[in-house]
Short mmCIF file of C-alpha atoms in Angstrom, two decimals:
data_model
loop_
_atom_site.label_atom_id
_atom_site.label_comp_id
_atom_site.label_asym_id
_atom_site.label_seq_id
_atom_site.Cartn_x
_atom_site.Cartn_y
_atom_site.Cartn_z
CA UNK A 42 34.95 -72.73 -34.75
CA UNK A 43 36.18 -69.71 -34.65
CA UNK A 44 36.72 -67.23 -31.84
CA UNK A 45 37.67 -63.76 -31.80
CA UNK A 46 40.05 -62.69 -28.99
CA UNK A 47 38.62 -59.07 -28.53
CA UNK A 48 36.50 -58.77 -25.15
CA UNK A 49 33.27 -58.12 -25.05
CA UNK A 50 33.26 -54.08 -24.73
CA UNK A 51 29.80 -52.34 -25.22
CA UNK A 52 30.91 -49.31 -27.40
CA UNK A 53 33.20 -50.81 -29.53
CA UNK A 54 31.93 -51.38 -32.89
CA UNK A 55 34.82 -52.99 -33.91
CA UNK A 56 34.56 -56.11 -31.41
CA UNK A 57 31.68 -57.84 -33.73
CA UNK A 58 31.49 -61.45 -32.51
CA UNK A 59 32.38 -63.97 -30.23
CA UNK A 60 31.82 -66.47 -32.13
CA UNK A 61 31.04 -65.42 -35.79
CA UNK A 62 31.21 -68.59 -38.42
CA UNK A 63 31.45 -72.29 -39.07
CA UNK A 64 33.71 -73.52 -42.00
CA UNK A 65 33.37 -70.01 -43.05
CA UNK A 66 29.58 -69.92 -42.92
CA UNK A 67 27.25 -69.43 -40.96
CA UNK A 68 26.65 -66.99 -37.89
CA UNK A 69 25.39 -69.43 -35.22
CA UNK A 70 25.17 -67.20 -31.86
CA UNK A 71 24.48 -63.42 -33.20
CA UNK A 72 25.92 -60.33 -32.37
CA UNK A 73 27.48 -59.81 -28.86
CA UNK A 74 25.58 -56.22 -28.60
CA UNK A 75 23.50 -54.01 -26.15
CA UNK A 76 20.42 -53.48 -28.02
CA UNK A 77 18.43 -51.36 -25.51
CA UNK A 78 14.33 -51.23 -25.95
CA UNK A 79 11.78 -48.87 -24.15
CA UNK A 80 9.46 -51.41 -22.68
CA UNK A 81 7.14 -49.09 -20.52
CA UNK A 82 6.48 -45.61 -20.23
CA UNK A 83 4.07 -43.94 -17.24
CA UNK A 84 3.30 -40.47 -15.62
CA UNK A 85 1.78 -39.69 -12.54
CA UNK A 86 -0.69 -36.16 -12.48
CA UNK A 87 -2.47 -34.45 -14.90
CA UNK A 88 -0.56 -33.54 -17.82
CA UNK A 89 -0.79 -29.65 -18.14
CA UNK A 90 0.91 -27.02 -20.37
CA UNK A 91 3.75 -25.05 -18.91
CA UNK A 92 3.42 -27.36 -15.23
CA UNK A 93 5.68 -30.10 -14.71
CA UNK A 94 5.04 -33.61 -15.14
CA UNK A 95 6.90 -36.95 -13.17
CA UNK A 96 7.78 -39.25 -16.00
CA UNK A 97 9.52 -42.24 -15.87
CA UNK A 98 10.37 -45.29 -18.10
CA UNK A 99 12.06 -49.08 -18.12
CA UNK A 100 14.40 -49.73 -20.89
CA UNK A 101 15.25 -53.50 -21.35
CA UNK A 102 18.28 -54.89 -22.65
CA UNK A 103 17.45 -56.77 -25.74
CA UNK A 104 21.15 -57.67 -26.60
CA UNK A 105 23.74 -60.18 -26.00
CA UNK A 106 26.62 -58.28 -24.22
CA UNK A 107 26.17 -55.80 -20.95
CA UNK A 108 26.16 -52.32 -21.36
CA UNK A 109 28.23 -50.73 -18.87
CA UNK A 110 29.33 -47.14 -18.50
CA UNK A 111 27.27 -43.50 -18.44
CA UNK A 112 24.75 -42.89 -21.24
CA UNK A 113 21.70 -40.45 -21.26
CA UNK A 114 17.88 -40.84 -21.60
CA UNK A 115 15.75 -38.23 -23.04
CA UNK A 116 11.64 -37.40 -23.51
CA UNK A 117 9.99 -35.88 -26.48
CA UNK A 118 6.51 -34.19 -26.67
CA UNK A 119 5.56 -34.83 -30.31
CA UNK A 120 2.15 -33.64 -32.42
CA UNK A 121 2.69 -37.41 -33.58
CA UNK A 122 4.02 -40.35 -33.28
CA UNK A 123 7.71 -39.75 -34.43
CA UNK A 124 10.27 -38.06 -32.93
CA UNK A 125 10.34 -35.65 -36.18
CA UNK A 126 6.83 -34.06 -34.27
CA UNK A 127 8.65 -32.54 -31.48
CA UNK A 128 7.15 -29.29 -30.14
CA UNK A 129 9.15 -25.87 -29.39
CA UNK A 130 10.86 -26.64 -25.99
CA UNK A 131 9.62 -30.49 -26.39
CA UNK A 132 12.67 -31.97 -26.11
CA UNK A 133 14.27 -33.26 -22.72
CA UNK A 134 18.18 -34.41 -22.15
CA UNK A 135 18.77 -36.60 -19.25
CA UNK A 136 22.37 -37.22 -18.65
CA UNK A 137 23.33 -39.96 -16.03
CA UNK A 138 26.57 -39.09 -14.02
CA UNK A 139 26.93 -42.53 -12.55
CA UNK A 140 27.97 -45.22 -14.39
CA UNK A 141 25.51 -47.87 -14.77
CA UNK A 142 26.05 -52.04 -15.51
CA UNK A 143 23.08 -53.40 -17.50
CA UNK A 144 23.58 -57.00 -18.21
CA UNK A 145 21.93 -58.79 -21.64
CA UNK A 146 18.42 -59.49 -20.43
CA UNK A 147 18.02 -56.99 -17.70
CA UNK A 148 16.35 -53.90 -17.46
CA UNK A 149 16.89 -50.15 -15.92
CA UNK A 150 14.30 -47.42 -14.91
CA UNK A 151 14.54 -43.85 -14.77
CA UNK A 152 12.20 -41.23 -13.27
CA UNK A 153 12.33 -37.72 -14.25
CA UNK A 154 10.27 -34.15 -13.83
CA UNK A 155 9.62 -32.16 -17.17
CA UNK A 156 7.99 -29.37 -17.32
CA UNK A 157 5.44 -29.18 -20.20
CA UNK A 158 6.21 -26.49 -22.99
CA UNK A 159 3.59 -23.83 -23.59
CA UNK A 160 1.10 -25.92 -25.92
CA UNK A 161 -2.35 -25.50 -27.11
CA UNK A 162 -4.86 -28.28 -24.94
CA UNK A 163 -4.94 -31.21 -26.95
CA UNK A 164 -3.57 -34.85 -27.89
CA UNK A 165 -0.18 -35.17 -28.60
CA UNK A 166 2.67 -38.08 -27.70
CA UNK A 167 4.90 -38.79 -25.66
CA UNK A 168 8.05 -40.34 -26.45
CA UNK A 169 11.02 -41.88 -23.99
CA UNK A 170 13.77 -42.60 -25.19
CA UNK A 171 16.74 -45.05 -24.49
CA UNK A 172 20.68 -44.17 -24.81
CA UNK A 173 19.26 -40.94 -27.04
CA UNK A 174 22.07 -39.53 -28.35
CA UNK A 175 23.73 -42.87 -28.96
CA UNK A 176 26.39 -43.24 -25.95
CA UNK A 177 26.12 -46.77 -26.21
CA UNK A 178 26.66 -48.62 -29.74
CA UNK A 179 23.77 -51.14 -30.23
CA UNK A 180 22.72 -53.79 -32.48
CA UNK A 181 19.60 -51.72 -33.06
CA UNK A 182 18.36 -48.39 -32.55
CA UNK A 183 15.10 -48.39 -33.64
CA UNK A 184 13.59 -49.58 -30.92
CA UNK A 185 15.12 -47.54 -28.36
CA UNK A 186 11.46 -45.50 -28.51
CA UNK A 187 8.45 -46.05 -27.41
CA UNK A 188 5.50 -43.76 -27.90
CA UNK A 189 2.23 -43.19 -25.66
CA UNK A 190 -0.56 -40.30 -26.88
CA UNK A 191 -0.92 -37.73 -24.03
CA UNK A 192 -3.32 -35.58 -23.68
CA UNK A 193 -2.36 -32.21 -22.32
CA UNK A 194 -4.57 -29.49 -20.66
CA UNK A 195 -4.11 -26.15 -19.99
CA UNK A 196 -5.39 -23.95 -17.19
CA UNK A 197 -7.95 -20.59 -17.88
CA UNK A 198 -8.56 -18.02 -14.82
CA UNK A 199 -11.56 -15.99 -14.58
CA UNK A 200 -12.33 -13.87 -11.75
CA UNK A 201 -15.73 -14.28 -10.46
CA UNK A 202 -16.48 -11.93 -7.78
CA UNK A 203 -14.90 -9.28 -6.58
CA UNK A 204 -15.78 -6.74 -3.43
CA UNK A 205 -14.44 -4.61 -0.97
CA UNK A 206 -15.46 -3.21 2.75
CA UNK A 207 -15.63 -0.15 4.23
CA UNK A 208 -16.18 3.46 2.61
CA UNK A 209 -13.93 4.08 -0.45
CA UNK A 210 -11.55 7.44 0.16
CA UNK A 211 -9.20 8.82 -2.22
CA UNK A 212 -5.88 8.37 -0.43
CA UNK A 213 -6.86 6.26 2.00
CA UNK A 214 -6.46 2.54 2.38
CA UNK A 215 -9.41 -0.20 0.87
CA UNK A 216 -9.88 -3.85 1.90
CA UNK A 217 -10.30 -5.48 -1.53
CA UNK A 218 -11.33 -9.01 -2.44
CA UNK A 219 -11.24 -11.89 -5.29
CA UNK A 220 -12.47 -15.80 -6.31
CA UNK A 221 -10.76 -16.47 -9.53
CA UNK A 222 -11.91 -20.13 -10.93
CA UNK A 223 -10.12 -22.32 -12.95
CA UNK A 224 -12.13 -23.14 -15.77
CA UNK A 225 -9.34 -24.80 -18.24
CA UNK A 226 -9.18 -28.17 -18.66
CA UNK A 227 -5.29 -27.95 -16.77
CA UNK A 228 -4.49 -28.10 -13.18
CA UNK A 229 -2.36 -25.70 -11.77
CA UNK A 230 0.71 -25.67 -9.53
CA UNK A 231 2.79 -22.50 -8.58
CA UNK A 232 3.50 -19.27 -7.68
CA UNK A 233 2.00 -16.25 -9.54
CA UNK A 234 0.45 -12.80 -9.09
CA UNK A 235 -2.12 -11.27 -8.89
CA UNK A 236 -3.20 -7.37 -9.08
CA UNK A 237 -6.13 -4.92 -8.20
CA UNK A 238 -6.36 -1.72 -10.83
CA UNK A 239 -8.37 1.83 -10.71
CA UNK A 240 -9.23 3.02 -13.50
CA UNK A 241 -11.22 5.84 -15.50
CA UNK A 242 -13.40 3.71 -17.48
CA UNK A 243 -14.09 0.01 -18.01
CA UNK A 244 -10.58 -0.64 -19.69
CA UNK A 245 -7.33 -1.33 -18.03
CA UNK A 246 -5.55 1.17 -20.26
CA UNK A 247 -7.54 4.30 -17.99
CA UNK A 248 -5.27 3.22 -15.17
CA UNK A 249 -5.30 6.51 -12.84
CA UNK A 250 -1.62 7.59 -11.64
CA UNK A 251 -0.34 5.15 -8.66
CA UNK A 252 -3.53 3.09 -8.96
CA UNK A 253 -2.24 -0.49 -10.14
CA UNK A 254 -1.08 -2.42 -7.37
CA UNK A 255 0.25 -6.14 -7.94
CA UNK A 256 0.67 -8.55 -5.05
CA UNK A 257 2.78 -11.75 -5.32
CA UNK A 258 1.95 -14.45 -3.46
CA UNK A 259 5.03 -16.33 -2.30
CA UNK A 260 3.33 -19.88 -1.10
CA UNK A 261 2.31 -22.45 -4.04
CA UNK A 262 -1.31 -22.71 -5.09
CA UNK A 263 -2.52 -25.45 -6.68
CA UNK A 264 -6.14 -25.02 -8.41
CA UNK A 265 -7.30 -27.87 -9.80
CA UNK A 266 -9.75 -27.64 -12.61
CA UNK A 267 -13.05 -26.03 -12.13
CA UNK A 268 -11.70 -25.03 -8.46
CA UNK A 269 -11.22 -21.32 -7.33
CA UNK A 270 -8.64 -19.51 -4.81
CA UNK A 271 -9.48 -15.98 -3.40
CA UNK A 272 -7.15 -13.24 -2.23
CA UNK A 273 -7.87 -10.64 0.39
CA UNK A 274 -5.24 -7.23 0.35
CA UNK A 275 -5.53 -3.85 1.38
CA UNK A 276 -4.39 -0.84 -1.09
CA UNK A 277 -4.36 2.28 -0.76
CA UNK A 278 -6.10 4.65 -2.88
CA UNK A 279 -4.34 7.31 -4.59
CA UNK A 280 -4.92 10.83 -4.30
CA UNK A 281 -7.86 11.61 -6.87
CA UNK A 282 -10.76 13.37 -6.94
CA UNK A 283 -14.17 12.09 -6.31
CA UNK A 284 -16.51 10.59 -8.37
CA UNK A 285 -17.25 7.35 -10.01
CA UNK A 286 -14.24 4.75 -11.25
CA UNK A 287 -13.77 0.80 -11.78
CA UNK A 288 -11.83 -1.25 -9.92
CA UNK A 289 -10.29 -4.26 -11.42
CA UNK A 290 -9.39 -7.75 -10.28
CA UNK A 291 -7.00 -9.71 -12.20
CA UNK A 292 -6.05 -13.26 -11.55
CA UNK A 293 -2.78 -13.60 -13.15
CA UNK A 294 -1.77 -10.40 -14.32
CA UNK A 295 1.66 -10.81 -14.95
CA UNK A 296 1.03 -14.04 -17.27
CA UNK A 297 2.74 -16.04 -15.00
CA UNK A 298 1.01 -18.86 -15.31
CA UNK A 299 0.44 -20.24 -19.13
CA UNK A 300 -3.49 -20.31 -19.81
CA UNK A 301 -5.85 -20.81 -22.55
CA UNK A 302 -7.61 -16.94 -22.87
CA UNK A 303 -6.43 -14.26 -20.72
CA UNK A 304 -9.29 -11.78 -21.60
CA UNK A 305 -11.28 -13.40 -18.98
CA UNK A 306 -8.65 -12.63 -16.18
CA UNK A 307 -10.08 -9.79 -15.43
CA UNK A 308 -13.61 -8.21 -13.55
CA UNK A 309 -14.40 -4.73 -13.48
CA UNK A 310 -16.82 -3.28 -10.70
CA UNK A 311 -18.11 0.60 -10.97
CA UNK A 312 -16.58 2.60 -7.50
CA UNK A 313 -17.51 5.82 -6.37
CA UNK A 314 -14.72 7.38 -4.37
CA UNK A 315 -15.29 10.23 -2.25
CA UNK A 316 -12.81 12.62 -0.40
CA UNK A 317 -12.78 14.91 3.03
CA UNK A 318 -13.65 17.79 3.01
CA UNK A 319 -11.60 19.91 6.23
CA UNK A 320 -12.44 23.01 7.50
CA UNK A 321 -10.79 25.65 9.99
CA UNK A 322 -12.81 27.51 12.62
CA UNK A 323 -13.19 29.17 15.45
CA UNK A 324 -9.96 30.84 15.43
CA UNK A 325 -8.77 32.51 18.22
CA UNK A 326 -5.86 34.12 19.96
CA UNK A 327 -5.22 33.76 23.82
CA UNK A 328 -3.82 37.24 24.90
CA UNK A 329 -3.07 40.31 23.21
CA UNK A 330 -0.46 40.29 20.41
CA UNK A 331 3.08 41.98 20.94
CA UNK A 332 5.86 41.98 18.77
CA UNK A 333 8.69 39.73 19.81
CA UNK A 334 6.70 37.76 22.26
CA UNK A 335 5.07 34.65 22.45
CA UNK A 336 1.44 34.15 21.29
CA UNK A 337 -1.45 31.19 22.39
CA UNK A 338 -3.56 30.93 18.98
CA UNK A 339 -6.54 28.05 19.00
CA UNK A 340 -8.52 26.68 15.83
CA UNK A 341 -10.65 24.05 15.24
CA UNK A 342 -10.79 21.61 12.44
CA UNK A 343 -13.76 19.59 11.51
CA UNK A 344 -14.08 17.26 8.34
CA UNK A 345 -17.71 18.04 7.05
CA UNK A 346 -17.72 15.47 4.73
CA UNK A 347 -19.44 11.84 4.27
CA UNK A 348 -16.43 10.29 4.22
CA UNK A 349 -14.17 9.36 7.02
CA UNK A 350 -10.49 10.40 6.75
CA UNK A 351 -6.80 9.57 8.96
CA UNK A 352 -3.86 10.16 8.15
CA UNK A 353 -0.88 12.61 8.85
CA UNK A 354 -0.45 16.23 7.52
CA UNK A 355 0.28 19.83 8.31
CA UNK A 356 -2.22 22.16 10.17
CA UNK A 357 -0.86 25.95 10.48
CA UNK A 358 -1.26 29.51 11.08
CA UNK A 359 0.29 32.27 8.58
CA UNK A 360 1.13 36.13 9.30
CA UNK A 361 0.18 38.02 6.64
CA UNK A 362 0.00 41.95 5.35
CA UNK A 363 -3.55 41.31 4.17
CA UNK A 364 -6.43 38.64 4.28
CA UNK A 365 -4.51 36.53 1.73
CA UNK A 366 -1.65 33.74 2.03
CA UNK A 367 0.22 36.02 -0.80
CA UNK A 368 0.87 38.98 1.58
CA UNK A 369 2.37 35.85 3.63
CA UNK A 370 5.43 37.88 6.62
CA UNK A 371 6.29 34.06 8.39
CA UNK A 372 4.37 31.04 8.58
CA UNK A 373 4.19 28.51 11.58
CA UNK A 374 2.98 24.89 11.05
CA UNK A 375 2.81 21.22 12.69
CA UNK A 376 2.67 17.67 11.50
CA UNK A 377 0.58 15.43 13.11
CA UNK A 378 -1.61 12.27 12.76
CA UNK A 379 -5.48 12.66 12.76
CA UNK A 380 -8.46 10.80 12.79
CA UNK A 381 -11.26 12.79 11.41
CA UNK A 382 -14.75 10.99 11.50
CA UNK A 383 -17.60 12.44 8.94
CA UNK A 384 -18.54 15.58 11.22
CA UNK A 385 -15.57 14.93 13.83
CA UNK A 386 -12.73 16.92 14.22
CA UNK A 387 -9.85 17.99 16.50
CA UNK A 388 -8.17 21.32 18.16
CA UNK A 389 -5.11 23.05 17.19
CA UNK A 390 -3.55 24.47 20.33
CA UNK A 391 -0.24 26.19 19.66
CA UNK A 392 2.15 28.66 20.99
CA UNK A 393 4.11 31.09 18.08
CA UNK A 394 6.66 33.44 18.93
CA UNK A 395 5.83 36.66 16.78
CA UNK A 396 8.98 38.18 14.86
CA UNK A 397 10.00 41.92 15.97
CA UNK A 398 7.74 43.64 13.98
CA UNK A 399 6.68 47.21 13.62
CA UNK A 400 3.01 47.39 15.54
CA UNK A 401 0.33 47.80 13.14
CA UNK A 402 -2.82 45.78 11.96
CA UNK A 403 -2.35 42.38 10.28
CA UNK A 404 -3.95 39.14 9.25
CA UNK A 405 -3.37 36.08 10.93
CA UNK A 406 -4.39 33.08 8.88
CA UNK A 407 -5.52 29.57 10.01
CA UNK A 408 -4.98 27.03 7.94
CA UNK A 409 -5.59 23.00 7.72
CA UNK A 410 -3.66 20.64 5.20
CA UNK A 411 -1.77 23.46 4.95
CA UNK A 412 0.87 21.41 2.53
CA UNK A 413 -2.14 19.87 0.66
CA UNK A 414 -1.32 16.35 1.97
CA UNK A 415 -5.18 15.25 2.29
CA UNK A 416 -7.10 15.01 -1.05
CA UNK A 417 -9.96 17.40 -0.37
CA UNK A 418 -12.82 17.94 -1.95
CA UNK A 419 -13.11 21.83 -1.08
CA UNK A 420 -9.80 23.71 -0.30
CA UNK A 421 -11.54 27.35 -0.43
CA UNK A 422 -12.96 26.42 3.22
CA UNK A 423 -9.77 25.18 4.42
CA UNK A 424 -8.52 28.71 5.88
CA UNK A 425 -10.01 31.18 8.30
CA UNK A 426 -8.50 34.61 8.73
CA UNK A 427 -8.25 36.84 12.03
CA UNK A 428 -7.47 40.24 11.70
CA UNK A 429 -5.12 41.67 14.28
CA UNK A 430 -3.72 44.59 15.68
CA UNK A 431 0.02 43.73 16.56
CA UNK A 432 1.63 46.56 19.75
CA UNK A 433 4.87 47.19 20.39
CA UNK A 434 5.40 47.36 24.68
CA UNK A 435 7.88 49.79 25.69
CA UNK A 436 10.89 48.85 27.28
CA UNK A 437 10.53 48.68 31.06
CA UNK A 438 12.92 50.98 33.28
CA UNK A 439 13.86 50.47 36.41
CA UNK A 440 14.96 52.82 39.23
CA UNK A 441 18.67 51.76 40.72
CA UNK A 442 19.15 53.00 44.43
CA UNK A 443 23.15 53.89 44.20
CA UNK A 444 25.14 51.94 46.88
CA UNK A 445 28.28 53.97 46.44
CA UNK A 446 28.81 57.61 47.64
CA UNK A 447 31.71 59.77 46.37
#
C-alpha cells in the first residue's frame, strides 16, 4: 500500500488520493473529493414575471472528502433544460460569506428570493445550481444541476369601471373612482401607480394642459389573478372651458408593474364640464363722492350658472375717465374665499379712499374675478358701471378770537 502524505484539502487538485494503488495497480478506495449534487429543488408562490419568487435547494455531498470553506450557489431561468437557455436577467449569483463544513455524505440547503426577469407567460426551467462558479474543486461537475420546468405567469390590468360624484367644474376639485382587474394569468405584489387623465377626445394624446394627474400608492397591493383593487382620489380640474371631454382611468400608468398588454389599462368615460358664470350688481355708493375722502361702495355678486363654484379670487371696483376699464385713473380690489351656489351669491362691502382729484363726472366700475382667477363662462357680465359726479369741498375756515392785545 501506498499512502500519500498530503491532507485531505477540498480545493487542492493536486492532493489526488489517499490511498491510490496496489503493487502499482489498481485504485481500490477512489478519489478523496467533494463532488457536490443538487438533490431537490422547490418554490413557494406563484411564479410570475418581474415579481419575486422564494427558491431554495439541498445540495448533497456525493464525494469522499469534506468540503469546507465559502463557495456560492446560483439559479438560472432557462427556455430549456440547459444552462445554455438562460433568459436576459435569468441568471442569479449567491455568494455565501460564512464559511461552511460539508462532510462526504451530508447535505446543505439554501433559500433565496429572485425576482423573475420580464418574460413572456409560459413554460420554461428552472435550474439550481451547486458551487456555480467552481469555488470548490470536485470529482464531478456535472451534476452540480438539477433542472425543474416552471411555469411562469404574468399579470394584465384592465380597468373596469370608472365614475365620479358630484357636478364636474372646470377648476374645481372631482371625486374620481376605479376597479382595475387582474386578468393575467400572474399574481401581483407591489407598489405602483396609478393616474386619472382629461382629455379632448377618446385618446390619451388630447391630454388638456394640467389635466393628467398620477397618484402613487405607497402601501403594497397584492392582486391575485382574476381579482380587482379600486382607488378613490380627488383632482382638481383645470381651468377649461365647458363642454364635453373624457376622462381616463389607468391602472398602471407608469408601467410599473410588468404585464402582458397594456392597451387595456385604460377606460375612457365622455364628461361634460361646465363653468360659473359671476355677475356684478346692484352697485351702489353710500354717500356722496369727494375728492380725497373716503367712500362706502356696495355690489352684489351672484353666480347664475348651473354649476356650483368656491374658491378664492379678486372682487373690485375701478375709477375710470369713461364707462370702460381702459380709461382706468386707480383701481381698488380684495381677495377673498367664496362659496357661490348655482343662483347664490355674496356682498361686496368696502370702503376706498378717492385720490385728490379735480371734481368732475366719472365712471366707477364694479368688477368680480377681477384678476380672472375663476374660469367663467361669460366675462362680458362680470362688470357693472356707475357713473359719478366726483366734488371738491372747500376748505373749512375758522374764526380765531385773539387772546393777546397790543
Amino acid at each position: 500500500l501506498l499512502f500519500t502524505n498530503s491532507p485531505n484539502l477540498v480545493g487542492d487538485n493536486t492532493a489526488f488520493f489517499d490511498l491510490i494503488q496496489i503493487n502499482g495497480g489498481t485504485n481500490i478506495l477512489g478519489p478523496s473529493v467533494t463532488d457536490f449534487a443538487v438533490t431537490s429543488l422547490t418554490w413557494s408562490g406563484t411564479p410570475t414575471a418581474g415579481q419575486s419568487l422564494s427558491v431554495s435547494f439541498v445540495a448533497t455531498n456525493l464525494g469522499g472528502a469534506t468540503a469546507s470553506g465559502q463557495w456560492d450557489d446560483g439559479l438560472v431561468l432557462s427556455t430549456n433544460a440547459t444552462l445554455t437557455g438562460a433568459v436576459p436577467n435569468g441568471v442569479f449569483h449567491f455568494y455565501d460569506y460564512a464559511s461552511r463544513s460539508v462532510p462526504s455524505g451530508g447535505s446543505y440547503s439554501v433559500s433565496y428570493s429572485i425576482g423573475l426577469p420580464n418574460v413572456a407567460a409560459g413554460s420554461y426551467y428552472l435550474i439550481a445550481v451547486a458551487n456555480d462558479t467552481d469555488g470548490i474543486y470536485e470529482a464531478n461537475y456535472a451534476n452540480n444541476a438539477l433542472a425543474m420546468p416552471i411555469t411562469v405567469g404574468v399579470p394584465d390590468f384592465a380597468v373596469t369601471s370608472l365614475a365620479w360624484t358630484g357636478t364636474p367644474t372646470a377648476g374645481q376639485s372631482l371625486s374620481v373612482s376605479f376597479v382595475a382587474t387582474n386578468l393575467g394569468n400572474g399574481s401581483v405584489s407591489g407598489q405602483w401607480d396609478d393616474g386619472f387623465v382629461l382629455s379632448t377626445n377618446a385618446t390619451l394624446a388630447g391630454a388638456v394642459p394640467n389635466g393628467v394627474f398620477h397618484f402613487y400608492d405607497y402601501a403594497t397591493r397584492s392582486i391575485p389573478t382574476n381579482s380587482s383593487y379600486s382607488v378613490n382620489y380627488s383632482i382638481g380640474l383645470p381651468a377649461i372651458a365647458a363642454g364635453t371631454y373624457y376622462l381616463f382611468a389607468v391602472a398602471n400608468d407608469t408601467d410599473g408593474i410588468f404585464e402582458a398588454n397594456y392597451a387595456n389599462n385604460a377606460l375612457a368615460l365622455a364628461i361634460s364640464i361646465g363653468n360659473a358664470d359671476l355677475i356684478a350688481t346692484n352697485f351702489s355708493l353710500g354717500s356722496t363722492a369727494i375728492a380725497g375722502m373716503n367712500l362706502p361702495v356696495s355690489f352684489e355678486v351672484t353666480n347664475v350658472a348651473t354649476n356650483a363654484y368656491s374658491s378664492y379670487w379678486y372682487d373690485g371696483v375701478t375709477l375710470s375717465t369713461n364707462a370702460t376699464l381702459a380709461g382706468a385713473i386707480t383701481n381698488w380690489d380684495w381677495y377673498g374665499y367664496h362659496s357661490t351656489t348655482s343662483g347664490g351669491g355674496y356682498v361686496q362691502n368696502q370702503v376706498i379712499p378717492l385720490p385728490g382729484i379735480a371734481a368732475g363726472n366719472y365712471y366707477f366700475i364694479a368688477q368680480t374675478d377681477d384678476r380672472t382667477n375663476v374660469p367663467d363662462s361669460n366675462r362680458e357680465n362680470n362688470l357693472q358701471v356707475l357713473q359719478v359726479t366726483i366734488t371738491n369741498r372747500a376748505p373749512s375756515i375758522t374764526s380765531l378770537t385773539p387772546t393777546n392785545t397790543v
